[in-house]
Amino acid sequence: MDESDLQTVPVDNTYREVITLNGRDFQRYAVENSIYFAPVDDDEIERLHYQHELFNMVFENRLIFPPVPRPRRILECGSGSGAWAIEVAEQYPECEVRMACFVSGVAYPSGVSGEKLSTVIGLDIYPYPVPEDIPDNVDFQVDDLNSPSTFPSNHFDLVNSRLMSGGIHVDRWTNYLSDIYRVLRPGGWCQMVEIYYNAQSDNGTLTANHALQVWSQSYLQSIQHYKDPRVALRLQTLMTQAGFVEVESRLITLPLSGWSNDPRDRDIGVANRANAHRLLSSLVMYPFSQGLGMSNTDIQLLVAQARAEADNPAFKAYFPVYVCIGRKPGSSRSHRHSEIPRSHTPSSSKGGRQSDSRKRARH
């Protein structure tokens, strides 16, 4: 039986409860505990799937950036719709890690009814619905990543942390990286992707009075007491301080519409337009309303103005995306180069410990 299975229990229905605000559904547990402020409804799940396809375009269909040729165990932090975990599980079907079956909080070891193979574990605070025909080697679990990890040490070959700035508490990041470091096996890799939601202009035309900048600064202000919306800027420092080696970082510009003269970037911008339109609303609905006291009318007006500027090719608007990878020292090094995405330079800028008392929940 896999040691990590001893730390799981069935999902409590508390995690499934939602509250409705301005027509959007939010996880009650997440917002009441200041864990996550974005919606969890069908519209947002659809946007997350679309965003995953967008990242596939940006990363040229590379799901894993560092050299991990034959991973056996992979952990995804913040699995959301589950698209990344499912695709990775399909890409590496030969990897097998035995997982236990849990009934009424009792763990049954390998060999009993309900046994399945699992190589990829997707972790999130909300039990998002997943397709019925997922691969046998993927497992989705519910946990709060702001608490110390309950996974065993030296366990995973790769940890993928993507877009966690809206979920990790502002004072948790150092220990969050320490937890990732601990659960990785010697020689294992961590890869991180974060969007800095501070809209920029490739030609410097966006000013503080433009709606996109008002949106950006208002968002940063609305969550900064709970989260670190600027953590993307210091991923490399955090990984180095946690003890990772061979740390590499890249800045990628994510166009908000198809304004670029570069054919590839223009295609990405065209594809991102629909995602950006929906993100500009879903990301701020709760923090603007409950954090800044804005009315729904004012929120919708600002969002509409920000969308119009995002679409305007004269502004050449984009969000900076930071990608960072690092290796836990030990084991033998792979001689294959990492495939971290190429960087895009904007024209205008030429120790946590394992907990024995807390358990994760399995879908």
Short mmCIF file of C-alpha atoms in Angstrom, two decimals:
data_model
loop_
_atom_site.label_atom_id
_atom_site.label_comp_id
_atom_site.label_asym_id
_atom_site.label_seq_id
_atom_site.Cartn_x
_atom_site.Cartn_y
_atom_site.Cartn_z
CA MET A 1 0.00 0.00 0.00
CA ASP A 2 1.24 3.46 -0.87
CA GLU A 3 2.20 5.41 2.25
CA SER A 4 0.40 8.52 1.03
CA ASP A 5 -2.94 6.66 0.99
CA LEU A 6 -2.91 6.43 4.78
CA GLN A 7 -3.44 10.18 4.87
CA THR A 8 -6.77 10.29 2.98
CA VAL A 9 -10.42 10.11 4.01
CA PRO A 10 -13.71 10.48 2.08
CA VAL A 11 -14.67 14.02 1.03
CA ASP A 12 -16.78 15.86 3.59
CA ASN A 13 -19.83 17.53 2.05
CA THR A 14 -18.69 20.77 3.70
CA TYR A 15 -16.27 21.19 0.80
CA ARG A 16 -19.14 20.98 -1.71
CA GLU A 17 -21.24 23.78 -0.20
CA VAL A 18 -21.42 26.98 -2.24
CA ILE A 19 -22.69 30.52 -1.76
CA THR A 20 -24.01 32.70 -4.58
CA LEU A 21 -22.89 36.30 -5.11
CA ASN A 22 -23.91 38.41 -8.11
CA GLY A 23 -24.96 35.29 -9.97
CA ARG A 24 -21.72 33.34 -9.42
CA ASP A 25 -21.14 30.35 -7.14
CA PHE A 26 -18.23 30.31 -4.69
CA GLN A 27 -17.07 27.55 -2.37
CA ARG A 28 -18.33 28.48 1.09
CA TYR A 29 -15.40 26.86 2.91
CA ALA A 30 -12.86 28.67 0.71
CA VAL A 31 -14.25 32.19 1.02
CA GLU A 32 -15.14 31.91 4.72
CA ASN A 33 -11.58 30.81 5.46
CA SER A 34 -9.99 33.29 3.01
CA ILE A 35 -8.50 30.47 0.98
CA TYR A 36 -9.79 31.13 -2.54
CA PHE A 37 -11.98 33.90 -3.92
CA ALA A 38 -12.72 32.79 -7.51
CA PRO A 39 -15.97 31.08 -8.56
CA VAL A 40 -16.31 27.29 -8.76
CA ASP A 41 -19.39 27.14 -11.00
CA ASP A 42 -19.77 25.59 -14.45
CA ASP A 43 -18.79 28.84 -16.19
CA GLU A 44 -15.49 28.93 -14.32
CA ILE A 45 -14.80 25.25 -14.91
CA GLU A 46 -15.29 25.85 -18.63
CA ARG A 47 -12.92 28.84 -18.45
CA LEU A 48 -10.29 26.73 -16.65
CA HIS A 49 -10.48 24.09 -19.40
CA TYR A 50 -10.10 26.83 -22.01
CA GLN A 51 -7.18 28.34 -20.07
CA HIS A 52 -5.46 24.95 -20.00
CA GLU A 53 -5.69 24.72 -23.80
CA LEU A 54 -4.31 28.25 -23.99
CA PHE A 55 -1.30 27.26 -21.88
CA ASN A 56 -0.78 24.29 -24.17
CA MET A 57 -0.40 26.81 -27.00
CA VAL A 58 1.96 28.99 -24.97
CA PHE A 59 4.09 26.02 -23.86
CA GLU A 60 3.94 24.30 -27.26
CA ASN A 61 2.13 21.29 -25.75
CA ARG A 62 4.88 20.64 -23.23
CA LEU A 63 3.27 19.58 -19.97
CA ILE A 64 6.54 18.91 -18.14
CA PHE A 65 9.43 21.35 -18.55
CA PRO A 66 12.38 19.82 -16.60
CA PRO A 67 14.09 16.56 -17.65
CA VAL A 68 11.91 13.90 -16.00
CA PRO A 69 11.99 11.11 -18.61
CA ARG A 70 10.21 8.33 -16.65
CA PRO A 71 8.21 9.80 -13.75
CA ARG A 72 6.54 7.37 -11.37
CA ARG A 73 4.78 9.82 -9.06
CA ILE A 74 3.57 13.32 -9.91
CA LEU A 75 1.73 15.81 -7.71
CA GLU A 76 -0.23 18.75 -9.06
CA CYS A 77 -0.98 21.56 -6.59
CA GLY A 78 -4.20 23.34 -7.50
CA SER A 79 -5.56 20.88 -10.06
CA GLY A 80 -8.72 22.89 -10.82
CA SER A 81 -10.60 21.29 -13.71
CA GLY A 82 -8.09 18.41 -13.72
CA ALA A 83 -7.09 18.88 -17.36
CA TRP A 84 -3.31 19.00 -16.76
CA ALA A 85 -3.28 15.97 -14.46
CA ILE A 86 -5.40 13.92 -16.86
CA GLU A 87 -3.21 14.75 -19.86
CA VAL A 88 -0.03 13.91 -17.96
CA ALA A 89 -1.55 10.60 -16.80
CA GLU A 90 -2.41 9.78 -20.40
CA GLN A 91 1.09 10.71 -21.54
CA TYR A 92 2.75 8.42 -18.97
CA PRO A 93 0.44 5.38 -18.73
CA GLU A 94 3.25 2.97 -17.88
CA CYS A 95 3.93 4.57 -14.49
CA GLU A 96 2.36 2.61 -11.67
CA VAL A 97 1.95 3.50 -8.00
CA ARG A 98 -0.52 1.40 -6.01
CA MET A 99 -3.22 3.40 -4.27
CA ALA A 100 -5.53 2.17 -1.52
CA CYS A 101 -9.31 2.23 -1.60
CA PHE A 102 -11.08 4.16 1.15
CA VAL A 103 -14.55 3.39 2.46
CA SER A 104 -16.06 5.24 5.43
CA GLY A 105 -12.66 6.54 6.45
CA VAL A 106 -11.03 3.08 6.59
CA ALA A 107 -8.06 2.38 4.36
CA TYR A 108 -8.02 -0.97 2.55
CA PRO A 109 -4.63 -2.08 1.22
CA SER A 110 -3.75 -3.07 -2.32
CA GLY A 111 -5.39 -6.28 -3.47
CA VAL A 112 -8.95 -5.54 -2.32
CA SER A 113 -11.90 -4.45 -4.41
CA GLY A 114 -11.53 -0.87 -5.54
CA GLU A 115 -7.76 -0.97 -5.99
CA LYS A 116 -6.42 1.26 -8.75
CA LEU A 117 -3.13 2.40 -10.15
CA SER A 118 -2.17 6.02 -9.59
CA THR A 119 0.82 7.98 -10.78
CA VAL A 120 -0.63 11.52 -10.87
CA ILE A 121 -2.32 13.13 -7.86
CA GLY A 122 -4.30 16.33 -8.45
CA LEU A 123 -4.84 18.39 -5.29
CA ASP A 124 -7.33 21.24 -4.84
CA ILE A 125 -9.45 22.85 -2.12
CA TYR A 126 -12.68 22.24 -4.09
CA PRO A 127 -13.88 18.81 -5.34
CA TYR A 128 -14.36 19.86 -8.95
CA PRO A 129 -16.34 17.36 -11.05
CA VAL A 130 -14.06 15.22 -13.20
CA PRO A 131 -14.88 13.17 -16.32
CA GLU A 132 -16.05 9.62 -15.75
CA ASP A 133 -13.49 8.15 -18.15
CA ILE A 134 -10.30 9.46 -16.52
CA PRO A 135 -7.17 7.29 -16.71
CA ASP A 136 -6.66 4.70 -13.97
CA ASN A 137 -3.36 6.30 -13.01
CA VAL A 138 -4.74 9.66 -11.85
CA ASP A 139 -6.24 10.45 -8.45
CA PHE A 140 -7.96 13.67 -7.37
CA GLN A 141 -7.87 14.68 -3.71
CA VAL A 142 -9.12 17.65 -1.66
CA ASP A 143 -6.80 19.50 0.68
CA ASP A 144 -5.86 22.98 1.86
CA LEU A 145 -2.34 23.66 0.65
CA ASN A 146 -2.01 26.35 3.31
CA SER A 147 -1.60 23.58 5.88
CA PRO A 148 1.54 21.45 6.21
CA SER A 149 1.67 18.70 3.60
CA THR A 150 0.68 15.21 4.73
CA PHE A 151 2.49 13.45 1.89
CA PRO A 152 5.54 11.35 2.83
CA SER A 153 9.02 12.71 2.30
CA ASN A 154 11.06 11.87 -0.82
CA HIS A 155 7.93 10.67 -2.60
CA PHE A 156 7.34 12.49 -5.91
CA ASP A 157 9.40 12.79 -9.09
CA LEU A 158 7.70 16.06 -10.05
CA VAL A 159 5.50 18.66 -8.35
CA ASN A 160 3.56 21.00 -10.62
CA SER A 161 2.36 24.26 -9.02
CA ARG A 162 0.36 26.42 -11.40
CA LEU A 163 -1.55 29.65 -10.66
CA MET A 164 -1.47 29.31 -6.87
CA SER A 165 -1.06 33.02 -6.06
CA GLY A 166 -4.80 33.29 -5.44
CA GLY A 167 -4.82 30.32 -3.07
CA ILE A 168 -1.67 30.35 -0.94
CA HIS A 169 -1.76 32.69 2.07
CA VAL A 170 0.61 35.64 2.02
CA ASP A 171 2.70 34.25 4.92
CA ARG A 172 2.68 30.65 3.69
CA TRP A 173 4.89 30.77 0.59
CA THR A 174 8.22 29.95 2.27
CA ASN A 175 6.78 26.89 4.00
CA TYR A 176 4.81 25.96 0.87
CA LEU A 177 8.08 25.69 -1.07
CA SER A 178 9.66 23.83 1.85
CA ASP A 179 6.82 21.31 1.74
CA ILE A 180 7.29 20.80 -2.00
CA TYR A 181 11.02 20.33 -1.44
CA ARG A 182 10.42 17.75 1.30
CA VAL A 183 7.97 15.57 -0.64
CA LEU A 184 10.17 15.47 -3.74
CA ARG A 185 12.60 12.58 -4.01
CA PRO A 186 16.30 13.48 -4.31
CA GLY A 187 16.78 14.56 -7.90
CA GLY A 188 13.07 15.37 -8.30
CA TRP A 189 11.86 18.58 -9.91
CA CYS A 190 9.43 21.38 -9.14
CA GLN A 191 7.87 23.48 -11.88
CA MET A 192 5.86 26.64 -11.15
CA VAL A 193 3.76 28.91 -13.37
CA GLU A 194 2.22 32.17 -12.13
CA ILE A 195 0.48 35.06 -13.85
CA TYR A 196 1.19 38.53 -12.50
CA TYR A 197 -2.24 40.13 -12.81
CA ASN A 198 -0.87 43.61 -13.39
CA ALA A 199 -1.76 44.48 -16.98
CA GLN A 200 1.17 45.89 -18.96
CA SER A 201 1.49 47.57 -22.33
CA ASP A 202 4.07 46.46 -24.87
CA ASN A 203 4.41 50.06 -26.05
CA GLY A 204 3.99 51.82 -22.70
CA THR A 205 0.66 53.45 -23.53
CA LEU A 206 -1.30 52.14 -20.54
CA THR A 207 -1.36 54.69 -17.72
CA ALA A 208 -2.66 54.60 -14.15
CA ASN A 209 -5.92 56.17 -15.34
CA HIS A 210 -6.73 53.45 -17.86
CA ALA A 211 -9.33 50.86 -16.87
CA LEU A 212 -6.93 47.93 -17.20
CA GLN A 213 -4.57 49.53 -14.72
CA VAL A 214 -7.42 50.52 -12.40
CA TRP A 215 -8.60 46.89 -12.56
CA SER A 216 -5.09 45.62 -11.87
CA GLN A 217 -4.30 47.90 -8.95
CA SER A 218 -7.75 47.34 -7.45
CA TYR A 219 -7.28 43.57 -7.65
CA LEU A 220 -3.82 43.71 -6.06
CA GLN A 221 -5.20 45.91 -3.30
CA SER A 222 -8.28 43.76 -2.68
CA ILE A 223 -6.40 40.54 -1.87
CA GLN A 224 -2.98 41.67 -0.62
CA HIS A 225 -3.90 41.21 3.06
CA TYR A 226 -4.66 37.52 2.40
CA LYS A 227 -2.55 36.57 -0.62
CA ASP A 228 0.65 37.64 -2.36
CA PRO A 229 -0.49 38.73 -5.83
CA ARG A 230 3.12 39.68 -6.67
CA VAL A 231 4.63 36.30 -5.81
CA ALA A 232 5.29 35.61 -9.51
CA LEU A 233 8.12 38.14 -9.32
CA ARG A 234 10.01 36.15 -6.69
CA LEU A 235 9.54 32.50 -7.63
CA GLN A 236 13.23 32.10 -8.42
CA THR A 237 14.24 33.53 -5.03
CA LEU A 238 11.75 31.35 -3.16
CA MET A 239 12.93 28.19 -4.90
CA THR A 240 16.58 28.99 -4.29
CA GLN A 241 15.94 29.74 -0.61
CA ALA A 242 14.08 26.43 -0.27
CA GLY A 243 17.23 24.59 -1.35
CA PHE A 244 16.53 23.88 -5.03
CA VAL A 245 19.43 23.87 -7.49
CA GLU A 246 19.59 24.38 -11.25
CA VAL A 247 16.85 26.97 -10.83
CA GLU A 248 15.75 28.55 -14.10
CA SER A 249 13.19 31.32 -14.57
CA ARG A 250 11.52 32.78 -17.65
CA LEU A 251 9.24 35.73 -18.30
CA ILE A 252 6.58 35.19 -20.96
CA THR A 253 4.18 37.86 -22.16
CA LEU A 254 0.58 36.68 -22.48
CA PRO A 255 -1.23 38.97 -24.97
CA LEU A 256 -4.82 39.79 -24.01
CA SER A 257 -5.85 39.94 -27.68
CA GLY A 258 -4.37 39.42 -31.14
CA TRP A 259 -2.31 42.62 -31.39
CA SER A 260 1.16 41.15 -31.95
CA ASN A 261 2.98 41.25 -35.27
CA ASP A 262 4.58 37.90 -34.42
CA PRO A 263 2.33 35.19 -35.94
CA ARG A 264 2.64 32.82 -32.98
CA ASP A 265 2.01 35.50 -30.38
CA ARG A 266 -0.89 36.83 -32.43
CA ASP A 267 -2.50 33.38 -32.47
CA ILE A 268 -2.03 33.12 -28.71
CA GLY A 269 -3.57 36.55 -28.22
CA VAL A 270 -6.56 35.69 -30.39
CA ALA A 271 -7.06 32.48 -28.40
CA ASN A 272 -6.63 34.30 -25.09
CA ARG A 273 -9.24 36.98 -25.81
CA ALA A 274 -12.21 34.92 -24.62
CA ASN A 275 -10.31 33.69 -21.56
CA ALA A 276 -9.22 37.23 -20.68
CA HIS A 277 -12.76 38.56 -20.99
CA ARG A 278 -14.08 35.96 -18.56
CA LEU A 279 -11.10 36.18 -16.21
CA LEU A 280 -11.44 39.96 -15.88
CA SER A 281 -14.85 39.32 -14.33
CA SER A 282 -14.52 36.03 -12.43
CA LEU A 283 -11.24 36.85 -10.71
CA VAL A 284 -12.51 40.05 -9.09
CA MET A 285 -16.20 39.49 -8.42
CA TYR A 286 -15.79 38.41 -4.80
CA PRO A 287 -12.77 40.51 -3.73
CA PHE A 288 -14.12 43.71 -5.32
CA SER A 289 -17.56 43.21 -3.77
CA GLN A 290 -16.59 41.96 -0.33
CA GLY A 291 -13.10 43.43 -0.03
CA LEU A 292 -13.51 46.85 -1.64
CA GLY A 293 -17.25 47.30 -1.13
CA MET A 294 -17.93 47.92 -4.83
CA SER A 295 -21.45 47.48 -6.16
CA ASN A 296 -22.14 44.93 -8.87
CA THR A 297 -22.92 47.80 -11.26
CA ASP A 298 -19.54 49.44 -10.63
CA ILE A 299 -17.74 46.12 -11.00
CA GLN A 300 -19.42 45.36 -14.30
CA LEU A 301 -18.68 48.85 -15.61
CA LEU A 302 -14.98 48.58 -14.78
CA VAL A 303 -14.81 45.07 -16.26
CA ALA A 304 -16.47 46.26 -19.49
CA GLN A 305 -14.00 49.14 -19.81
CA ALA A 306 -11.04 46.85 -19.08
CA ARG A 307 -12.25 44.38 -21.71
CA ALA A 308 -12.50 47.14 -24.30
CA GLU A 309 -8.90 48.22 -23.61
CA ALA A 310 -7.71 44.61 -23.69
CA ASP A 311 -9.24 44.32 -27.17
CA ASN A 312 -7.77 47.60 -28.41
CA PRO A 313 -4.59 46.78 -30.41
CA ALA A 314 -3.26 50.26 -29.78
CA PHE A 315 -2.54 49.38 -26.13
CA LYS A 316 -0.81 46.05 -26.88
CA ALA A 317 -1.93 44.81 -23.46
CA TYR A 318 -0.57 41.66 -21.83
CA PHE A 319 -0.17 39.89 -18.50
CA PRO A 320 3.35 38.81 -17.49
CA VAL A 321 3.68 35.05 -16.92
CA TYR A 322 6.58 33.69 -14.89
CA VAL A 323 7.79 30.10 -15.27
CA CYS A 324 10.33 28.64 -12.86
CA ILE A 325 11.84 25.17 -12.42
CA GLY A 326 14.26 23.76 -9.85
CA ARG A 327 15.74 20.40 -8.83
CA LYS A 328 16.08 18.90 -5.37
CA PRO A 329 19.75 17.93 -4.92
CA GLY A 330 20.73 14.28 -4.89
CA SER A 331 20.44 11.19 -7.07
CA SER A 332 21.92 11.14 -10.54
CA ARG A 333 21.52 14.07 -12.87
CA SER A 334 19.81 13.77 -16.21
CA HIS A 335 21.90 14.95 -19.13
CA ARG A 336 18.82 15.96 -21.13
CA HIS A 337 18.24 19.69 -21.20
CA SER A 338 15.13 21.16 -19.66
CA GLU A 339 12.39 22.35 -22.00
CA ILE A 340 11.36 25.46 -20.10
CA PRO A 341 9.43 27.70 -22.52
CA ARG A 342 11.29 30.45 -24.33
CA SER A 343 11.12 33.87 -22.74
CA HIS A 344 9.38 36.85 -24.32
CA THR A 345 10.84 40.24 -23.46
CA PRO A 346 8.36 43.12 -23.55
CA SER A 347 9.36 45.78 -26.04
CA SER A 348 8.86 48.56 -23.53
CA SER A 349 11.16 47.02 -20.91
CA LYS A 350 14.17 46.15 -23.39
CA GLY A 351 10.47 24.46 5.70
CA GLY A 352 7.26 22.85 6.42
CA ARG A 353 7.06 19.47 8.22
CA GLN A 354 4.68 16.56 7.74
CA SER A 355 1.52 16.64 9.88
CA ASP A 356 0.37 13.39 11.54
CA SER A 357 -3.04 14.67 12.58
CA ARG A 358 -4.51 16.13 9.38
CA LYS A 359 -5.69 14.11 6.37
CA ARG A 360 -6.55 14.87 2.76
CA ALA A 361 -9.92 13.96 1.24
CA ARG A 362 -10.37 11.76 -1.80
CA HIS A 363 -13.09 12.40 -4.41
#
